[in-house]
Short mmCIF file of C-alpha atoms and ligand atoms in Angstrom, two decimals:
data_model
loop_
_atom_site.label_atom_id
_atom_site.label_comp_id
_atom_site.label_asym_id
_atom_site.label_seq_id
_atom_site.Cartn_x
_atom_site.Cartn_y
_atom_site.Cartn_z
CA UNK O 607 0.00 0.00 0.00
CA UNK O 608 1.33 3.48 -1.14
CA UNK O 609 0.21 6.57 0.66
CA UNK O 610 1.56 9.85 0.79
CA UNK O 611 1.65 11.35 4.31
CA UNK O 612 2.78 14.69 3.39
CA UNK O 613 4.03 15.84 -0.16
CA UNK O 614 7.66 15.70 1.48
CA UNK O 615 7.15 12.17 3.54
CA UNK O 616 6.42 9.24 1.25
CA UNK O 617 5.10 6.16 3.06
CA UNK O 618 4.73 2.85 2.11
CA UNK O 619 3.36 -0.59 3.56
CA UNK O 620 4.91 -4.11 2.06
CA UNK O 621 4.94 -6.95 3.81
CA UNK O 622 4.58 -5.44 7.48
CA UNK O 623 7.15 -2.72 6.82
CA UNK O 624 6.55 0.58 6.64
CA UNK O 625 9.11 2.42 4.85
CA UNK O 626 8.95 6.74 5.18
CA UNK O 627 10.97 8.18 2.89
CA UNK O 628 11.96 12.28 3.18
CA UNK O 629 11.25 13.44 -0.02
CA UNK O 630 12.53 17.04 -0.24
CA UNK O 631 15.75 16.60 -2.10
CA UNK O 632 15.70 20.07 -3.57
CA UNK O 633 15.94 21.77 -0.08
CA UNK O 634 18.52 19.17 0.96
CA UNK O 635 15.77 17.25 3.16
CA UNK O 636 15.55 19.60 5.47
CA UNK O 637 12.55 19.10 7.85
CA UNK O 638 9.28 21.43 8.25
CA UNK O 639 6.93 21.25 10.56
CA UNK O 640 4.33 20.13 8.59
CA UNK O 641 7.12 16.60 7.90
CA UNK O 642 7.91 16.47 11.37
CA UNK O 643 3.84 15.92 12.28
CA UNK O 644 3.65 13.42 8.77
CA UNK O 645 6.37 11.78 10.42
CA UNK O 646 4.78 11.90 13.91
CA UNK O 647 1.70 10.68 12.25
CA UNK O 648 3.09 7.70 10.47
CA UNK O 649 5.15 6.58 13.92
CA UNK O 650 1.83 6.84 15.57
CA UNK O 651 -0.40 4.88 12.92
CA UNK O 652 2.57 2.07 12.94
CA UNK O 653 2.66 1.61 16.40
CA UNK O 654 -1.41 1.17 16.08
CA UNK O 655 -1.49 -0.74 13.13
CA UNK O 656 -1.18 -5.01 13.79
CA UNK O 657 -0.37 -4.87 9.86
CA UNK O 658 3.00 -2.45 10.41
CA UNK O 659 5.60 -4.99 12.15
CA UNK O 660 8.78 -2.71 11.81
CA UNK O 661 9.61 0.89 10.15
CA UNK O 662 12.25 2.22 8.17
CA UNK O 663 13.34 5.61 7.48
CA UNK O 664 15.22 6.71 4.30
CA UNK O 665 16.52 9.46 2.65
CA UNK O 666 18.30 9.90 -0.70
CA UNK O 667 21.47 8.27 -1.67
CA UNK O 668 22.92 11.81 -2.16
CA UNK O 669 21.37 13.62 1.12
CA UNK O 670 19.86 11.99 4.40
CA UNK O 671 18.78 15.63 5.87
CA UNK O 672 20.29 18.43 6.36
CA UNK O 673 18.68 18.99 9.52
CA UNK O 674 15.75 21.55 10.49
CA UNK O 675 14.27 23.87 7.90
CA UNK O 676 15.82 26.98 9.01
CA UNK O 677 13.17 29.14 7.18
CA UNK O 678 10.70 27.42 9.62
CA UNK O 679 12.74 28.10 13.07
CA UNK O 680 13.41 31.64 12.18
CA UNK O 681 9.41 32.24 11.12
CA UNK O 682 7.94 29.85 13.76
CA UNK O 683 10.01 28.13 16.17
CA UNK O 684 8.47 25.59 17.72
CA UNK O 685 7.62 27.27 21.47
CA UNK O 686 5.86 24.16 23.78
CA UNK O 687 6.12 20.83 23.92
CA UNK O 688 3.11 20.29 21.01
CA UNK O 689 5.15 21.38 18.66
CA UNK O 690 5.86 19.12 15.56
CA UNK O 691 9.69 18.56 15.86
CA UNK O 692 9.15 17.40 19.86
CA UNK O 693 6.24 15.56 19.03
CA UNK O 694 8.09 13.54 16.45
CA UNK O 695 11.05 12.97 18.98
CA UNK O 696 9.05 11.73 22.05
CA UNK O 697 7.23 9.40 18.84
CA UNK O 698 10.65 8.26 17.64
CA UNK O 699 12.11 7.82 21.02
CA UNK O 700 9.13 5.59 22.44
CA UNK O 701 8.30 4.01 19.02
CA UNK O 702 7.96 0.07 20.57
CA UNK O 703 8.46 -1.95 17.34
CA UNK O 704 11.98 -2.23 15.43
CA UNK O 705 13.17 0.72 13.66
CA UNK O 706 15.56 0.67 10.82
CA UNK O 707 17.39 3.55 8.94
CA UNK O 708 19.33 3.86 5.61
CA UNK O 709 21.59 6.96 5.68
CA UNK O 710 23.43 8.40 2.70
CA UNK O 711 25.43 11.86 2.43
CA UNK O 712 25.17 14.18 5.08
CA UNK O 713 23.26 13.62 8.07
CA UNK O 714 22.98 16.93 10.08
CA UNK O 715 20.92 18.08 13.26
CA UNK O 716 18.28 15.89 13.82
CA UNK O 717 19.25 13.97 10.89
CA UNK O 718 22.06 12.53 12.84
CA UNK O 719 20.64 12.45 16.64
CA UNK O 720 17.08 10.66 15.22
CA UNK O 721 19.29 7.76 14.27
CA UNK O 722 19.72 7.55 18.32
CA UNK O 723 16.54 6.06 18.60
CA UNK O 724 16.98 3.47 15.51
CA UNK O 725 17.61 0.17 16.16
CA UNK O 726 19.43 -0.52 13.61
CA UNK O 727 21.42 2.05 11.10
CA UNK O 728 22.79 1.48 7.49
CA UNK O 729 25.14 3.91 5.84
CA UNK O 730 26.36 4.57 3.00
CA UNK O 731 30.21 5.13 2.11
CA UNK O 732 29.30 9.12 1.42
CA UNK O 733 27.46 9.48 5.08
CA UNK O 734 28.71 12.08 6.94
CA UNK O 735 27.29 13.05 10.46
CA UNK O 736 27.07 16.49 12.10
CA UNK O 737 25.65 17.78 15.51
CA UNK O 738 26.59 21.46 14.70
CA UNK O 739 24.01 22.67 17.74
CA UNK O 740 26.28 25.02 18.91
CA UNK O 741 27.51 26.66 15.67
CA UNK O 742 23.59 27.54 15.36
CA UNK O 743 23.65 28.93 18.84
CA UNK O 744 21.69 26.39 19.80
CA UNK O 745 21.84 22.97 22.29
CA UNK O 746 21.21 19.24 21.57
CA UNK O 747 18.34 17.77 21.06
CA UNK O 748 16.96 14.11 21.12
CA UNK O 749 18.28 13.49 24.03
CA UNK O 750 21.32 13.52 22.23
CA UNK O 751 23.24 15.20 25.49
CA UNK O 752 22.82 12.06 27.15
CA UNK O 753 23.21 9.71 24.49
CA UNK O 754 25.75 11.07 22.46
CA UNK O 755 28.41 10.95 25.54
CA UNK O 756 27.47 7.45 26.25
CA UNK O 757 27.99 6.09 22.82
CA UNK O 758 31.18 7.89 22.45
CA UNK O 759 32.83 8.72 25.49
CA UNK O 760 32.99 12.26 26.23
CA UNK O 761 36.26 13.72 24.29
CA UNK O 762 34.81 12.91 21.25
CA UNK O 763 31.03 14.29 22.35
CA UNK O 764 33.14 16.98 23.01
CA UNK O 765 34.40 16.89 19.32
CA UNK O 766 30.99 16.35 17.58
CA UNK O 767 28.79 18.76 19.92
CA UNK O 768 31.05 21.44 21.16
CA UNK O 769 32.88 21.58 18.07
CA UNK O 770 30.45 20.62 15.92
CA UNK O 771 32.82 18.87 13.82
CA UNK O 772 31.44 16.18 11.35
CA UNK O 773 32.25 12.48 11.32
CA UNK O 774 32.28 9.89 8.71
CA UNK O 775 30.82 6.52 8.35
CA UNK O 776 34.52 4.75 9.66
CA UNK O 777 33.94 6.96 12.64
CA UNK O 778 29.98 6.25 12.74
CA UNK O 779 30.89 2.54 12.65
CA UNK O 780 33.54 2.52 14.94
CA UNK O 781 31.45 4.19 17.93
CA UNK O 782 29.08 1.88 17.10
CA UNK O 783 25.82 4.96 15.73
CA UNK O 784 25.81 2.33 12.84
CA UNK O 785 25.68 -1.21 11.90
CA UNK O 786 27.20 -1.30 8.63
CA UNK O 787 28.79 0.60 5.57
CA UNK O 788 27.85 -0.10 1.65
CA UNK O 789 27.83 1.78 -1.02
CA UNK O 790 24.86 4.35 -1.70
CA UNK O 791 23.47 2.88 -4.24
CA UNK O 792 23.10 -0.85 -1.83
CA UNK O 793 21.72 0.95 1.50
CA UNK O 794 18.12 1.15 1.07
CA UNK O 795 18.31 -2.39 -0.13
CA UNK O 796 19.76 -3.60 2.88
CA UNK O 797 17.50 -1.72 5.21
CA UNK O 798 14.92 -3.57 3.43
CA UNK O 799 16.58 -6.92 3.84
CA UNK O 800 17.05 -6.33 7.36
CA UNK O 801 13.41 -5.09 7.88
CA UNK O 802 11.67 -7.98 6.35
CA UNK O 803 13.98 -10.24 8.30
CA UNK O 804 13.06 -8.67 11.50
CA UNK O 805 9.31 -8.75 10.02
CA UNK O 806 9.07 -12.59 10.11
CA UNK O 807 10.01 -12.80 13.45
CA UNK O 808 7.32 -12.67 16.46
CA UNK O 809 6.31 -9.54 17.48
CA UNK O 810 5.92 -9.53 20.81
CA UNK O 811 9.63 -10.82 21.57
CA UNK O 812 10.63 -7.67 19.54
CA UNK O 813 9.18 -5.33 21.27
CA UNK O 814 9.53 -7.06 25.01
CA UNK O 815 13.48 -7.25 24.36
CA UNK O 816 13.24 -3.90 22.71
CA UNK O 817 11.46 -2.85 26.00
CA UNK O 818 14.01 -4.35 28.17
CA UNK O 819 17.43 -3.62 26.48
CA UNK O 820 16.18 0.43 26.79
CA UNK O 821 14.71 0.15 30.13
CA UNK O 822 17.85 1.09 31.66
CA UNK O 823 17.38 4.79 29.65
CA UNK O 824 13.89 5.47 28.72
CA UNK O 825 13.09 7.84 31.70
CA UNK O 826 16.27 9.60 31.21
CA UNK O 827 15.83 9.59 27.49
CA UNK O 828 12.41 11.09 28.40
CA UNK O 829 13.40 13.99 30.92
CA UNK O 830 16.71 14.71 29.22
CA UNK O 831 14.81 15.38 25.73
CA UNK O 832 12.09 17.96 28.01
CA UNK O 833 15.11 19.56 29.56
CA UNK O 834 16.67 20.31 26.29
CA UNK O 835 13.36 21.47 24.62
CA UNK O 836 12.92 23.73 26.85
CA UNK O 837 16.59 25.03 26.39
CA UNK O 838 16.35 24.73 22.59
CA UNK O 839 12.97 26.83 22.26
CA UNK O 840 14.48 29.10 24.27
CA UNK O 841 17.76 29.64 22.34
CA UNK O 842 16.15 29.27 19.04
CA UNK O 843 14.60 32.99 20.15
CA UNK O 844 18.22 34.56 21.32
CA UNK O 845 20.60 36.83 19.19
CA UNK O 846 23.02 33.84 18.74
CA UNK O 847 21.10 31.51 16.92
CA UNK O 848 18.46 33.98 14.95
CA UNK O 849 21.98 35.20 13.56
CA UNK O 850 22.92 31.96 12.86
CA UNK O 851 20.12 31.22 10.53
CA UNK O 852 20.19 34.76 9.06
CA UNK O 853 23.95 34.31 8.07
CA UNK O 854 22.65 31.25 6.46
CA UNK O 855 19.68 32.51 4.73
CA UNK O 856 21.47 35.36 3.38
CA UNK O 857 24.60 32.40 2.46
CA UNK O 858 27.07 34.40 4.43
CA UNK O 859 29.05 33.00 7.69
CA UNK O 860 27.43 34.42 11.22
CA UNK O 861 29.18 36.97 13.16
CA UNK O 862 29.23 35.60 17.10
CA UNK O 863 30.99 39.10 18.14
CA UNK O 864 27.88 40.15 19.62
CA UNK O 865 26.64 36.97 21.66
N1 LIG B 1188 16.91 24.50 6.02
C1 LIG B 1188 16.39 25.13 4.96
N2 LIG B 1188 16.93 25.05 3.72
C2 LIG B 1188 18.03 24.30 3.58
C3 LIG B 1188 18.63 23.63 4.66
C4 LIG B 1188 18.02 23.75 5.93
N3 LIG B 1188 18.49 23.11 7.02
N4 LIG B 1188 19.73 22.98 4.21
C5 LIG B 1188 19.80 23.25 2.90
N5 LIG B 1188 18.79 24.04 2.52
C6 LIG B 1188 18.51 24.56 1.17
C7 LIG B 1188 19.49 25.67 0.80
O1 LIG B 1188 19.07 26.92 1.33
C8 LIG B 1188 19.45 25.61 -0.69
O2 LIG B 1188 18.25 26.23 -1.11
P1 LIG B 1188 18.26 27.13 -2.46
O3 LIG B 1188 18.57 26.16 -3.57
O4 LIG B 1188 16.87 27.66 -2.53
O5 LIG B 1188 19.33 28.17 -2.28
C9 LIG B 1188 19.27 24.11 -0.98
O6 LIG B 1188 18.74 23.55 0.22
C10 LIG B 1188 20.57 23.42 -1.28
O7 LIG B 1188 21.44 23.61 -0.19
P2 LIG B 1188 23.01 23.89 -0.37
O8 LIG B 1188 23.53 24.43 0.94
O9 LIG B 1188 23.24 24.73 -1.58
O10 LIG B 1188 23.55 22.41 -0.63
P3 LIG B 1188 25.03 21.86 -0.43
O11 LIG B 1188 25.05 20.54 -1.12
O12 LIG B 1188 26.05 22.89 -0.81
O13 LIG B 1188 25.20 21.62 1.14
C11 LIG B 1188 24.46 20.89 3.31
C12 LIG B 1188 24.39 20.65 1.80
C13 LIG B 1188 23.49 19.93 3.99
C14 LIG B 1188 25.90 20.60 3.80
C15 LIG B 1188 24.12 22.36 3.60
O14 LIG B 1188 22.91 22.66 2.92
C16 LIG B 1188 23.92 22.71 5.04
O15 LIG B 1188 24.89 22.83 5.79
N6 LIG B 1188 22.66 22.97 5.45
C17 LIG B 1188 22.32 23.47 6.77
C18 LIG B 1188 22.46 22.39 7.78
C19 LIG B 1188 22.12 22.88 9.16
O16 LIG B 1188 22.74 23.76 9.73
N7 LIG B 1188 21.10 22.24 9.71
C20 LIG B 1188 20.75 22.36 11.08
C21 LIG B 1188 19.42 22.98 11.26
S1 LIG B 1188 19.01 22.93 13.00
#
């Protein structure tokens, strides 16, 4: 079954695996509100639907996402807890059934710390990952304060969210974000192959061992991710990160003198 969730979020049923696809190559993927609650939406109807076994998220084999639309946090910001992007991270962070993602090119923002929350990853040879929070004047997200540390230690958190500095899929690999490397033009083949393997097996003992291996984390996960969306609303209004986006709308590098 083909629908279309939003003109930028493609979704598809086969064989008990849903498969959303971010469809807005021309702007890089980047993620509007109006995605975040197709997204949201989708996560919500698979966890419902008996017929929906496992999801997988894909991008393009040039770009995963490029992150937020900026256009969208500099016109509306997203201000409570309601708001799409949140909605789709306490959806993606609680989502009980397997999750599977097939990364290619770069992976930035939330196109990186979603993958936090995937069971499994695939990547392709051209992925590149970036947290670049505080270059936008901004703080993690995701829970990815928490997280990110944990899965790497915290010299090289320090590296990907103080710095900002990207990482490739060696790196990804080696830190263990991702399961495996191909080439771009294999990775949404082998998220599929993975997703209908995991769709054959019994339910239930997915999601109870799913349940138990993040046990240990979900409340953190949970209060860490309100913590920093408070934060991150709150930043996303300050003179650091509206000049952030501005230098980027206007394709020019910020000026931090002032903040
Ligand atoms: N929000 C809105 N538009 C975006 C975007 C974003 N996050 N990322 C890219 N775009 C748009 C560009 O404005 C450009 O639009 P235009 O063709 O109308 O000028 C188009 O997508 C292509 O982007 P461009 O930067 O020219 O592509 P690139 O291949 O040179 O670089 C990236 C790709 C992903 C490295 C680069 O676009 C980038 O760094 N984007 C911003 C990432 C970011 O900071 N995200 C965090 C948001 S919290």
């Amino acid at each position: 079954m083909s629908t279309s969730t939003s003109a930028d979020i493609l979704s598809h049923v086969d064989a008990g695996v849903m498969t959303l696809t971010l469809n807005r190559v021309d702007k890089k993927n980047s993620i509007t509100a109006a995605m975040y609650d197709a997204l949201a939406d989708a996560l919500e109807a698979a966890n419902h639907d008996a017929a929906v076994r496992v999801v997988v998220i894909q991008g393009h084999e040039s770009i995963f996402s490029a992150g937020n639309d900026i256009g969208d946090f500099l016109n509306k910001p997203p201000s409570t807890p309601d708001s799409p992007v949140f909605r789709f991270l306490r959806g993606i962070s609680s989502f009980p059934k397997p999750l599977v993602a097939a990364v290619c090119g770069p992976a930035v923002g939330i196109g990186t710390t979603m993958l936090l929350h995937c069971d499994l990853v695939y990547a392709g040879d051209n992925a590149a990952f970036s947290m670049p929070f505080v270059n936008l004047g901004l703080c993690p997200e995701a829970a990815s304060s928490f997280l990110v540390p944990q899965l790497m230690g915290y010299p090289r958190a320090a590296e990907a969210l103080l710095l900002g500095e990207p990482f490739m899929a060696e790196t990804a690999l080696e830190i263990g974000l991702i399961n495996r490397i191909v080439p771009p033009t294999e990775v949404n083949a082998l998220a599929q192959r993975q997703a209908q393997k995991l769709a054959a097996k019994p339910l239930s003992a997915l999601m109870e061992t799913k349940r138990l291996m993040k046990k240990g984390h979900a409340g953190i996960v949970a209060e860490r991710m309100a913590e920093e969306g408070a934060s991150f609303g709150r930043m996303l209004q300050e003179p650091a990160a509206r000049e952030a986006f501005t230098a980027f709308m206007e394709k020019r590098r910020p000026d931090f003198s002032q903040v």
